[in-house]
XYZ file of C-alpha atoms in Angstrom:
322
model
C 0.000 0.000 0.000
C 1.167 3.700 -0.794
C 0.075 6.055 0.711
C -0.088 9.322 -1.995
C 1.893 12.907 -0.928
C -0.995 14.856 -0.521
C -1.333 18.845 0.511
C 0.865 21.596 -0.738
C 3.666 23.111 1.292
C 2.308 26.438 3.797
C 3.584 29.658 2.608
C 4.208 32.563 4.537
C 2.386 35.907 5.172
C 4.539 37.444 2.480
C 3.758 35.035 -0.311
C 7.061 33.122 -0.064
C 8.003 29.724 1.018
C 8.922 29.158 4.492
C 12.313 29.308 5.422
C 14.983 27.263 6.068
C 15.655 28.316 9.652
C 17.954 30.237 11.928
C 21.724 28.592 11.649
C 23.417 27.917 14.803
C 27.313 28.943 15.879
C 29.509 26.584 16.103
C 28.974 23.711 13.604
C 31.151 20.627 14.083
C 33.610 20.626 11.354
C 32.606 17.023 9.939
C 29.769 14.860 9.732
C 26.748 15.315 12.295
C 25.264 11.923 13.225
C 23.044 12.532 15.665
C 20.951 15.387 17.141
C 19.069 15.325 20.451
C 16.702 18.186 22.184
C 16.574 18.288 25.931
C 13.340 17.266 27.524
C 14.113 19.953 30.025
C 15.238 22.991 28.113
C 16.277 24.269 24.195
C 19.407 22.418 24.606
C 20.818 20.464 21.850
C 23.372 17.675 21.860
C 25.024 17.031 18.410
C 27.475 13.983 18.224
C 29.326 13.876 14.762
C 32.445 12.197 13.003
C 35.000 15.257 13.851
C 35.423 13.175 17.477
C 33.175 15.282 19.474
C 29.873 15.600 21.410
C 28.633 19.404 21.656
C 26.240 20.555 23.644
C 24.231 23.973 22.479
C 21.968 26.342 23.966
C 19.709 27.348 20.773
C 18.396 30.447 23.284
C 21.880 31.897 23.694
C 24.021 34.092 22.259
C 26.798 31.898 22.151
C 25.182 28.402 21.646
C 28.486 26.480 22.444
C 27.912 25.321 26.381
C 30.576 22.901 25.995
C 32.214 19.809 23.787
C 34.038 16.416 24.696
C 36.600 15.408 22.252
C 36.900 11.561 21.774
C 39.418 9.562 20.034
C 37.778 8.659 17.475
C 34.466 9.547 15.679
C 31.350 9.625 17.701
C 27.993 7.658 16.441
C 25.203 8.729 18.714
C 24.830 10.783 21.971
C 21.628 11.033 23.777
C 21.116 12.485 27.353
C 20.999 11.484 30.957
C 18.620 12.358 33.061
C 19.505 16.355 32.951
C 20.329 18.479 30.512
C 24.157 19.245 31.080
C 24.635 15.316 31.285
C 24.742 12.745 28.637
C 25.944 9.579 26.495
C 27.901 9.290 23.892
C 28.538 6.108 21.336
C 31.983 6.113 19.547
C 33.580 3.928 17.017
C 36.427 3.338 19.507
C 34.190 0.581 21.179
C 33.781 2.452 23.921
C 30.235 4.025 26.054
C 31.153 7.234 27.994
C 29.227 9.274 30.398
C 29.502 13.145 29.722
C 28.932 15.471 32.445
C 28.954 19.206 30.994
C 28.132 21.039 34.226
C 31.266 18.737 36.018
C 33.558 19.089 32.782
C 34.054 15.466 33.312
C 33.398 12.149 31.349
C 33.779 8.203 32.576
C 33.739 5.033 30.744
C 30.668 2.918 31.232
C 31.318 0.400 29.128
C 32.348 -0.939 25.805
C 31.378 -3.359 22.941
C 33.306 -5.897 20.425
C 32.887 -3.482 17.700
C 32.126 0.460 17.128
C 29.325 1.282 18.904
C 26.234 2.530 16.438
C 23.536 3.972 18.869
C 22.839 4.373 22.155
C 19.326 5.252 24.243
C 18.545 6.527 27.851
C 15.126 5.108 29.268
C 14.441 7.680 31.996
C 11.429 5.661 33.081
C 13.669 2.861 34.041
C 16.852 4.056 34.303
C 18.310 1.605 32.032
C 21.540 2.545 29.019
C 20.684 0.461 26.045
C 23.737 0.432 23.224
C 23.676 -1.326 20.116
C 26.966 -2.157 17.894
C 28.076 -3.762 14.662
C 29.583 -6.643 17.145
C 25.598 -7.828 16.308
C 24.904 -7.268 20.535
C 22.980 -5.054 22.290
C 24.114 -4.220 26.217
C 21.774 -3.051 28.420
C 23.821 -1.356 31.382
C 21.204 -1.411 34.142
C 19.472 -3.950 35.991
C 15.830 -2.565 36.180
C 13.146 -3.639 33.847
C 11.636 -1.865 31.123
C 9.185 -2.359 27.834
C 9.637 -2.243 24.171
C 12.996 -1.647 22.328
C 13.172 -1.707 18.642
C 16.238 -2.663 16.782
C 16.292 -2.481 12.749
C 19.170 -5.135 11.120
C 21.030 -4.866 7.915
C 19.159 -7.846 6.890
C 15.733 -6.523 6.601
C 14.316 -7.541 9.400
C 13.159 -6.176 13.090
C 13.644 -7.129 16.312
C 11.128 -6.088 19.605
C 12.904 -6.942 22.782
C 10.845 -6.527 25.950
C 13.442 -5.336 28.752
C 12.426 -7.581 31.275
C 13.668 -10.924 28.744
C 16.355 -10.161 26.415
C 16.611 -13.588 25.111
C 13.265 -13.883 23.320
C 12.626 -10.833 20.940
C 10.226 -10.782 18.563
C 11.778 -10.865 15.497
C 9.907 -9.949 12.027
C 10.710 -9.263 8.296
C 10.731 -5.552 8.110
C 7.609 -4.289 5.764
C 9.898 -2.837 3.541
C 12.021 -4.104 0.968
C 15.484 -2.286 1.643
C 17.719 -1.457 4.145
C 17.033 0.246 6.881
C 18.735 3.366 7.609
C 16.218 4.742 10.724
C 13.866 3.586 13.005
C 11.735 5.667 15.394
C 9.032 4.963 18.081
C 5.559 6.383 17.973
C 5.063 8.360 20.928
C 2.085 6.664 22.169
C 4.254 3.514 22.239
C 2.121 1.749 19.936
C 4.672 0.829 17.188
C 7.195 2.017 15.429
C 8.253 4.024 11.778
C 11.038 2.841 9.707
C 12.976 4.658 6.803
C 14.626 3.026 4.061
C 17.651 3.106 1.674
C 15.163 3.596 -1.043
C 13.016 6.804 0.046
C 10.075 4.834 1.929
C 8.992 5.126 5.261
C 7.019 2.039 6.695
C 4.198 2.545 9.776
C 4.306 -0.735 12.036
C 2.730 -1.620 15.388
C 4.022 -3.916 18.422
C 0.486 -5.623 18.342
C 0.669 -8.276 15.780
C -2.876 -9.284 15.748
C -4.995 -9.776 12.466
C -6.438 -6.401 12.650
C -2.957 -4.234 13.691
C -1.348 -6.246 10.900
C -4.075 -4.954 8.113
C -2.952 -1.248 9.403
C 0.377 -1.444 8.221
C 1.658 0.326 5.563
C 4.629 1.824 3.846
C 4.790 5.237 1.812
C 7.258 6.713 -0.869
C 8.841 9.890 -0.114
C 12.379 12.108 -0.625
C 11.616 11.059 -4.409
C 12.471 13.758 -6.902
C 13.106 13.555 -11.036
C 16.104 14.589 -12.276
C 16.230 14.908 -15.735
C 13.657 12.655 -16.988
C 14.488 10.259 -14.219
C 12.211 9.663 -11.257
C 15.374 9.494 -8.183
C 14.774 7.806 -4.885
C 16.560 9.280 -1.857
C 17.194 7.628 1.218
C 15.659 8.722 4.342
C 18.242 9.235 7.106
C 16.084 10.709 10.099
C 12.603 10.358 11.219
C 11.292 12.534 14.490
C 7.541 12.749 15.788
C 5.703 15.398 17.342
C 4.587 14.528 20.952
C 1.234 16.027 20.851
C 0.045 15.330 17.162
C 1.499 11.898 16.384
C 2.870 13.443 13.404
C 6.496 12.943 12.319
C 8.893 14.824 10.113
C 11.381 12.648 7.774
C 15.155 13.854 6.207
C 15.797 12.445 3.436
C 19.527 12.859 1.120
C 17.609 15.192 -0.836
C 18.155 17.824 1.171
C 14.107 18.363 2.282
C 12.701 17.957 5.426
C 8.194 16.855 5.194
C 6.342 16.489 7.840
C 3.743 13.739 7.734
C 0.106 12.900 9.412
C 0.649 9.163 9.189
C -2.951 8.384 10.722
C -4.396 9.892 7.579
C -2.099 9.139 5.084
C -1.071 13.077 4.173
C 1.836 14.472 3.976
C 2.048 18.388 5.930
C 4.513 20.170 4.851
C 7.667 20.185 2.536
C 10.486 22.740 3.630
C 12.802 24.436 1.014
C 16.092 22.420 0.011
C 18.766 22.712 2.710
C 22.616 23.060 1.494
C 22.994 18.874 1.372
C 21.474 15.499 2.968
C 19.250 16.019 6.213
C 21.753 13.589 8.401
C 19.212 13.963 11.797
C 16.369 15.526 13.214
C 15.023 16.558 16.458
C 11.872 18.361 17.715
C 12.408 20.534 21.354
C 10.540 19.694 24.289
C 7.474 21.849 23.464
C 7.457 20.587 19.949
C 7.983 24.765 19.192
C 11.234 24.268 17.505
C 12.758 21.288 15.286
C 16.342 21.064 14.610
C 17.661 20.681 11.554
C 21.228 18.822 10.433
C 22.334 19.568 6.789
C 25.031 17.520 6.875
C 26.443 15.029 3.284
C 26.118 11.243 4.360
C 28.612 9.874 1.780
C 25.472 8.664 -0.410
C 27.605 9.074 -3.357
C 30.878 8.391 -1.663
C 33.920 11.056 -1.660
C 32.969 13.552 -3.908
C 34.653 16.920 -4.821
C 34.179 20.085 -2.784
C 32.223 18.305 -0.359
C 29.304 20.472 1.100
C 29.568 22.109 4.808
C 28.004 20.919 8.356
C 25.300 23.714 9.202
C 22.697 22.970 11.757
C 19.279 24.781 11.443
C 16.784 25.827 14.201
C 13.413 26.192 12.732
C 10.214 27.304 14.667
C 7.207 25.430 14.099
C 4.246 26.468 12.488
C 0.890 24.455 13.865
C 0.104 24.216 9.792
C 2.936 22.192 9.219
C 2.420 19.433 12.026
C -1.149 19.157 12.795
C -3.419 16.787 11.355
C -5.706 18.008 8.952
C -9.114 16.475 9.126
């Protein structure tokens, strides 16, 4: 099932097309692969492959608050259970802690292999890492619910916390790699994006009639020349109130999506290169924005810039339109 890209992009008061954002200070100078809002403030943790977390106040002035260097390039970040403390995923093997308001950092583990990503449950306390060793380490004792891991093979896996050993594994309803998964937030199920430009809407409930809801979507497609291109989709991020959910795509467009009724929102203007991750704030009032080249075509000549956007969000573009 496809579900069509329906609605035209808002404009603004002036006639024009919305635009791409405020940029931020203090880019890192490589590849961004990962941004992450606070849940208690505008604070924004970006993780990237120049060997860095940074951690930026989109409020201030001066957004840099403060970095960690790392040895070697860092994969993910996420934070703690504050917003001047955090996580951080590196291809050195290695889990760290990162306290910014301590300017200090400690090794909580490590892996076989680089670590990809890495996820704080603050309703159980629990660290959960995942790495191309093929394991995932959970680095708490407490239980918790529903963890969704997409393999290069196509497939899912749904781990309940409380028994690691039995997940629930399924063939992943589309036909691609996987390049991003995301959780609805009424932990219900879960959206993947694909190597192809398609996002597919799934649900933990595998019953007759949960199964008949699923579908997948084309998106990020664009024709160049006389031929029809499909773009991968490298972040997803939903809003916490509507259900809706933006998707980046290496196209260089961000959309925003009402996946209950099959729509899609809102299409931004083209950003400098690939959208590498995406984040909405706290409030849902701002959605950040990395425009950062994902290797797609490999090395390539005068390779685009790392620029993060801030954008503030218009109700138009998220809420669901009856």
């Amino acid at each position: 099932m496809s579900a069509p890209a329906t609605g035209q992009p808002p404009v603004d008061a002036g006639g024009g097309r919305i635009g791409l954002g405020r940029e931020l200070g203090h880019p890192p100078r490589d590849g961004v692969s990962s941004l992450r809002f606070s849940k208690h403030s505008n604070r924004l943790l970006v993780s990237s492959w120049e060997k860095a977390v940074r951690l930026l106040d989109v409020d201030a002035t001066n957004a840099l608050v403060g970095a960690f260097a790392h040895k070697t390039p860092v994969l993910d970040c996420c934070f703690h259970d504050n917003d001047s403390s955090a996580f951080s995923a590196s291809s050195d093997h290695v889990v760290r802690r990162l306290s910014f308001s301590a300017e200090s950092s400690y090794r909580l583990g490590t892996h076989d292999g680089p670590v990809r990503c890495v996820e704080y449950s603050d309703t159980t306390g629990q660290v959960i890492t995942g790495s191309w060793d093929r394991t995932i380490k959970c680095w708490d004792q407490r239980a918790g619910h529903k963890l969704v891991v997409a393999t290069a093979g196509e497939h899912v896996n749904v781990y309940d916390l409380r028994n690691m050993s039995e997940p629930q594994q399924r063939k992943s309803y589309l036909n691609s790699q996987t390049r991003c998964v995301e959780c609805y937030p009424n932990k219900t199920g879960f959206a993947l994006g694909s190597t192809d430009g398609r996002v597919a809407m799934d649900f933990f409930d595998q019953s007759e009639s949960s199964l008949e809801k699923r579908y997948g979507f084309k998106c990020h497609r664009l024709t160049e020349g006389r031929v029809r291109v499909a773009y991968p989709v490298n972040a997803i991020a939903f809003h916490s109130v509507h259900g809706t959910f933006a998707t980046g795509g290496c196209d260089g467009f961000v959309c925003t999506w009402d996946g209950e009724n099959k729509k899609r929102l809102f299409q931004s203007p083209r950003y400098p290169t690939s959208i590498a991750a995406l984040s909405f704030s706290k409030d849902n009032n701002l959605l950040a924005v990395a425009s950062s080249y994902t290797y797609e075509r490999g090395k390539i000549e005068n390779e685009p810039g790392t620029n993060i956007f801030i954008r503030d969000v218009n109700e138009v573009e998220v809420k669901p339109r009856h």
